[in-house]
CSV table of C-alpha atoms in Angstrom, one decimal:
chain,number,residue,atom,x,y,z
A,73,UNK,CA,0.0,0.0,0.0
A,74,UNK,CA,1.3,3.4,-0.9
A,75,UNK,CA,2.0,5.5,2.1
A,76,UNK,CA,2.9,9.1,2.8
A,77,UNK,CA,4.3,9.9,6.3
A,78,UNK,CA,4.6,13.1,8.1
A,79,UNK,CA,5.3,14.1,11.7
A,80,UNK,CA,2.0,15.0,13.2
A,81,UNK,CA,3.4,17.7,15.4
A,82,UNK,CA,2.5,20.2,16.6
A,83,UNK,CA,5.6,21.9,15.4
A,84,UNK,CA,6.1,25.1,17.2
A,85,UNK,CA,8.4,27.9,16.0
A,86,UNK,CA,8.8,31.5,17.0
A,87,UNK,CA,7.7,34.3,14.7
A,88,UNK,CA,10.4,35.1,12.2
A,89,UNK,CA,12.1,31.6,12.4
A,90,UNK,CA,12.3,29.0,9.7
A,91,UNK,CA,9.7,26.2,9.9
A,92,UNK,CA,10.8,22.9,8.3
A,93,UNK,CA,8.1,20.3,7.5
A,94,UNK,CA,9.1,16.9,6.3
A,95,UNK,CA,7.4,14.1,4.3
A,96,UNK,CA,8.5,10.7,3.2
A,97,UNK,CA,6.7,8.4,0.7
A,98,UNK,CA,6.8,4.7,-0.1
A,99,UNK,CA,6.1,4.6,-3.8
A,100,UNK,CA,9.4,5.0,-5.6
A,101,UNK,CA,7.6,5.6,-8.8
A,102,UNK,CA,5.9,8.8,-7.5
A,103,UNK,CA,6.4,11.7,-9.9
A,104,UNK,CA,4.8,14.8,-8.4
A,105,UNK,CA,4.6,16.2,-5.0
A,106,UNK,CA,2.3,18.8,-3.5
A,107,UNK,CA,2.1,20.8,-0.3
A,108,UNK,CA,-1.4,21.9,0.8
A,109,UNK,CA,-2.2,24.2,3.7
A,110,UNK,CA,-5.3,23.7,5.7
A,111,UNK,CA,-6.5,26.2,8.3
A,112,UNK,CA,-8.7,24.9,11.1
A,113,UNK,CA,-12.2,24.3,9.8
A,114,UNK,CA,-11.3,25.1,6.3
A,115,UNK,CA,-10.5,23.1,3.1
A,116,UNK,CA,-7.0,22.4,1.9
A,117,UNK,CA,-5.4,24.9,-0.5
A,118,UNK,CA,-2.4,24.3,-2.7
A,119,UNK,CA,0.8,26.1,-1.7
A,120,UNK,CA,3.4,24.5,-3.9
A,121,UNK,CA,4.2,21.5,-6.1
A,122,UNK,CA,7.5,20.1,-7.2
A,123,UNK,CA,8.4,17.5,-9.8
A,124,UNK,CA,12.2,17.6,-10.1
A,125,UNK,CA,14.9,16.9,-7.6
A,126,UNK,CA,16.3,19.9,-5.9
A,127,UNK,CA,14.7,23.1,-4.6
A,128,UNK,CA,11.8,25.2,-5.8
A,129,UNK,CA,11.2,28.6,-4.3
A,130,UNK,CA,8.1,30.7,-4.2
A,131,UNK,CA,8.2,33.7,-2.0
A,132,UNK,CA,8.8,32.6,1.6
A,133,UNK,CA,8.2,29.0,0.7
A,134,UNK,CA,10.8,26.5,-0.6
A,135,UNK,CA,10.0,22.9,-1.5
A,136,UNK,CA,12.8,20.4,-1.6
A,137,UNK,CA,12.7,17.0,-3.3
A,138,UNK,CA,15.1,14.1,-3.0
A,139,UNK,CA,13.7,11.2,-5.0
A,140,UNK,CA,16.6,8.9,-4.1
A,141,UNK,CA,15.7,9.3,-0.4
A,142,UNK,CA,12.0,9.4,-1.1
A,143,UNK,CA,11.8,12.6,0.8
A,144,UNK,CA,10.2,16.0,0.3
A,145,UNK,CA,10.2,19.0,2.6
A,146,UNK,CA,8.7,22.4,2.9
A,147,UNK,CA,10.6,25.3,4.4
A,148,UNK,CA,8.8,28.4,5.5
A,149,UNK,CA,11.1,31.4,6.0
A,150,UNK,CA,10.2,34.3,8.3
A,151,UNK,CA,7.3,32.4,9.7
A,152,UNK,CA,4.3,34.4,10.6
A,153,UNK,CA,1.4,33.6,13.0
A,154,UNK,CA,-0.8,33.5,9.9
A,155,UNK,CA,1.2,30.4,8.8
A,156,UNK,CA,-0.2,28.5,11.7
A,157,UNK,CA,-2.1,25.7,10.0
A,158,UNK,CA,-1.9,22.0,9.2
A,159,UNK,CA,0.3,21.2,6.2
A,160,UNK,CA,-0.6,18.2,4.1
A,161,UNK,CA,1.9,16.5,1.9
A,162,UNK,CA,0.5,14.7,-1.2
A,163,UNK,CA,2.1,12.5,-3.7
A,164,UNK,CA,1.0,11.5,-7.2
A,165,UNK,CA,2.0,9.2,-10.0
A,166,UNK,CA,1.0,9.4,-13.6
A,167,UNK,CA,-2.6,8.4,-14.1
A,168,UNK,CA,-3.1,7.7,-10.5
A,169,UNK,CA,-4.7,9.6,-7.6
A,170,UNK,CA,-3.2,11.6,-4.9
A,171,UNK,CA,-2.0,10.0,-1.7
A,172,UNK,CA,-2.1,12.3,1.3
A,173,UNK,CA,-0.1,12.2,4.4
A,174,UNK,CA,-1.8,12.8,7.8
A,175,UNK,CA,-0.5,16.4,8.0
A,176,UNK,CA,1.7,18.3,10.3
A,177,UNK,CA,0.3,21.0,12.5
A,178,UNK,CA,2.4,24.1,12.6
A,179,UNK,CA,2.1,26.7,15.3
A,180,UNK,CA,3.9,30.0,14.9
A,181,UNK,CA,4.3,31.8,18.2
A,182,UNK,CA,4.2,35.6,18.3
B,21,UNK,CA,-15.4,32.6,-11.0
B,22,UNK,CA,-15.3,28.8,-11.2
B,23,UNK,CA,-15.9,27.0,-7.9
B,24,UNK,CA,-16.9,23.8,-6.2
B,25,UNK,CA,-19.7,23.8,-3.7
B,26,UNK,CA,-20.9,21.2,-1.2
B,27,UNK,CA,-24.2,20.9,0.6
B,28,UNK,CA,-25.2,20.6,3.3
B,29,UNK,CA,-22.3,22.1,5.2
B,30,UNK,CA,-23.5,20.5,8.4
B,31,UNK,CA,-25.7,17.5,8.8
B,32,UNK,CA,-26.8,15.5,11.9
B,33,UNK,CA,-28.5,12.2,11.2
B,34,UNK,CA,-29.4,8.9,12.9
B,35,UNK,CA,-27.9,5.5,12.5
B,36,UNK,CA,-29.4,3.6,9.7
B,37,UNK,CA,-30.7,6.6,7.7
B,38,UNK,CA,-29.7,7.3,4.1
B,39,UNK,CA,-27.8,10.5,3.6
B,40,UNK,CA,-26.7,12.2,0.4
B,41,UNK,CA,-24.0,14.9,0.3
B,42,UNK,CA,-24.0,17.0,-2.8
B,43,UNK,CA,-21.0,18.3,-4.7
B,44,UNK,CA,-21.2,20.7,-7.7
B,45,UNK,CA,-18.3,22.1,-9.6
B,46,UNK,CA,-18.2,24.8,-12.3
B,47,UNK,CA,-14.6,24.2,-13.3
B,48,UNK,CA,-15.7,21.8,-16.1
B,49,UNK,CA,-13.2,19.3,-14.7
B,50,UNK,CA,-13.5,15.6,-15.7
B,51,UNK,CA,-12.1,14.3,-12.4
B,52,UNK,CA,-14.1,14.5,-9.2
B,53,UNK,CA,-13.2,13.0,-5.8
B,54,UNK,CA,-14.8,12.4,-2.4
B,55,UNK,CA,-12.5,12.3,0.6
B,56,UNK,CA,-13.1,11.9,4.3
B,57,UNK,CA,-10.9,13.5,6.9
B,58,UNK,CA,-10.5,12.2,10.4
B,59,UNK,CA,-8.0,13.1,13.1
B,60,UNK,CA,-4.8,11.2,12.6
B,61,UNK,CA,-5.8,9.8,9.2
B,62,UNK,CA,-5.5,12.8,6.9
B,63,UNK,CA,-7.6,12.7,3.7
B,64,UNK,CA,-8.7,9.3,2.6
B,65,UNK,CA,-10.3,8.6,-0.8
B,66,UNK,CA,-13.8,7.3,-0.8
B,67,UNK,CA,-14.9,7.3,-4.4
B,68,UNK,CA,-13.8,9.0,-7.6
B,69,UNK,CA,-14.9,9.6,-11.1
B,70,UNK,CA,-12.9,10.4,-14.2
B,71,UNK,CA,-15.9,11.4,-16.3
B,72,UNK,CA,-19.6,11.0,-16.9
B,73,UNK,CA,-20.8,7.5,-16.1
B,74,UNK,CA,-17.4,6.6,-14.6
B,75,UNK,CA,-17.2,5.8,-10.9
B,76,UNK,CA,-14.5,4.0,-9.0
B,77,UNK,CA,-13.9,2.9,-5.4
B,78,UNK,CA,-11.2,4.4,-3.2
B,79,UNK,CA,-9.5,3.0,-0.2
B,80,UNK,CA,-12.5,3.5,2.2
B,81,UNK,CA,-15.5,2.9,0.0
B,82,UNK,CA,-17.5,0.5,2.1
B,83,UNK,CA,-21.0,1.9,2.9
B,84,UNK,CA,-20.7,4.7,0.3
B,85,UNK,CA,-21.8,5.1,-3.3
B,86,UNK,CA,-21.6,7.8,-6.0
B,87,UNK,CA,-23.1,8.4,-9.4
B,88,UNK,CA,-21.9,10.7,-12.2
B,89,UNK,CA,-24.7,11.6,-14.6
B,90,UNK,CA,-23.1,14.9,-15.7
B,91,UNK,CA,-19.8,16.7,-15.6
B,92,UNK,CA,-20.7,19.1,-12.8
B,93,UNK,CA,-22.1,16.8,-10.0
B,94,UNK,CA,-20.9,13.9,-8.0
B,95,UNK,CA,-23.3,13.2,-5.1
B,96,UNK,CA,-22.1,10.9,-2.3
B,97,UNK,CA,-24.7,8.6,-0.7
B,98,UNK,CA,-24.4,6.8,2.6
B,99,UNK,CA,-26.8,4.0,2.2
B,100,UNK,CA,-27.3,3.3,5.9
B,101,UNK,CA,-25.4,5.7,8.1
B,102,UNK,CA,-23.2,4.4,10.8
B,103,UNK,CA,-21.5,6.2,13.7
B,104,UNK,CA,-18.1,5.3,12.1
B,105,UNK,CA,-19.1,7.6,9.2
B,106,UNK,CA,-19.1,10.6,11.4
B,107,UNK,CA,-16.4,12.7,9.7
B,108,UNK,CA,-15.7,15.8,7.6
B,109,UNK,CA,-16.2,15.1,3.9
B,110,UNK,CA,-14.5,17.0,1.2
B,111,UNK,CA,-15.3,17.0,-2.5
B,112,UNK,CA,-12.6,17.9,-4.9
B,113,UNK,CA,-12.0,18.2,-8.6
B,114,UNK,CA,-9.0,18.3,-11.0
B,115,UNK,CA,-8.3,18.7,-14.6
B,116,UNK,CA,-6.0,16.0,-15.7
B,117,UNK,CA,-4.4,12.7,-14.7
B,118,UNK,CA,-0.9,13.3,-15.8
B,119,UNK,CA,1.7,13.5,-13.1
B,120,UNK,CA,2.4,17.1,-13.9
B,121,UNK,CA,-1.2,18.1,-13.8
B,122,UNK,CA,-4.1,17.7,-11.5
B,123,UNK,CA,-4.0,20.3,-8.8
B,124,UNK,CA,-7.0,19.4,-6.6
B,125,UNK,CA,-9.6,22.1,-6.0
B,126,UNK,CA,-11.6,21.4,-2.8
B,127,UNK,CA,-15.0,22.3,-1.7
B,128,UNK,CA,-15.7,23.8,1.7
B,129,UNK,CA,-16.4,20.5,3.3
B,130,UNK,CA,-19.5,18.8,4.9
B,131,UNK,CA,-19.4,17.9,8.5
B,132,UNK,CA,-21.6,14.8,9.1
B,133,UNK,CA,-22.5,13.6,12.6
B,134,UNK,CA,-24.2,10.2,12.9
B,135,UNK,CA,-25.9,9.6,16.2
């Protein structure tokens, strides 16, 4: 069974710090990787996706992918209290559906 | 603006009753999905559809059914509601199946309580 694992948290970081969220996946054939943010009581929304090994930056967010280690991470620089949410890692292969991790709850302390 | 809407947003029902959750999208997406979200489990796929008249079972499909008679709608039916089906249900849609496509667009969610 394909699995995606994340630390459930909560991960607490002070305002202005870097938050590092990690995700590992079991299906070596996975080709695309997504990070969704979900505020309490709301639906998930896409933050970033990454397909190739290495780093991808978008504003304060950086996604990092290492397919050899089956590992993907999300870095949030200059964390703000508004970043406090649950972050879902999702993995996808061609022609197949998303597999979601359980999510990591992030708390940014003012 | 295109959107995906779910109804009802909140529903309380009794064990054994039939319940239908509606999902309507105006993205004109072929792919539609139903997930349930429970603490500690993340999003788990219930049923999905890749087009009109196409329906498929996900990992937690027991006790649920869907039908797809048009592109816009994918209603989820609980034939005989059980307490274990108390959850938050999300409908989602996406455009393609390729690995480099298919961002999921989610509805607002439907919170179902089965007493």
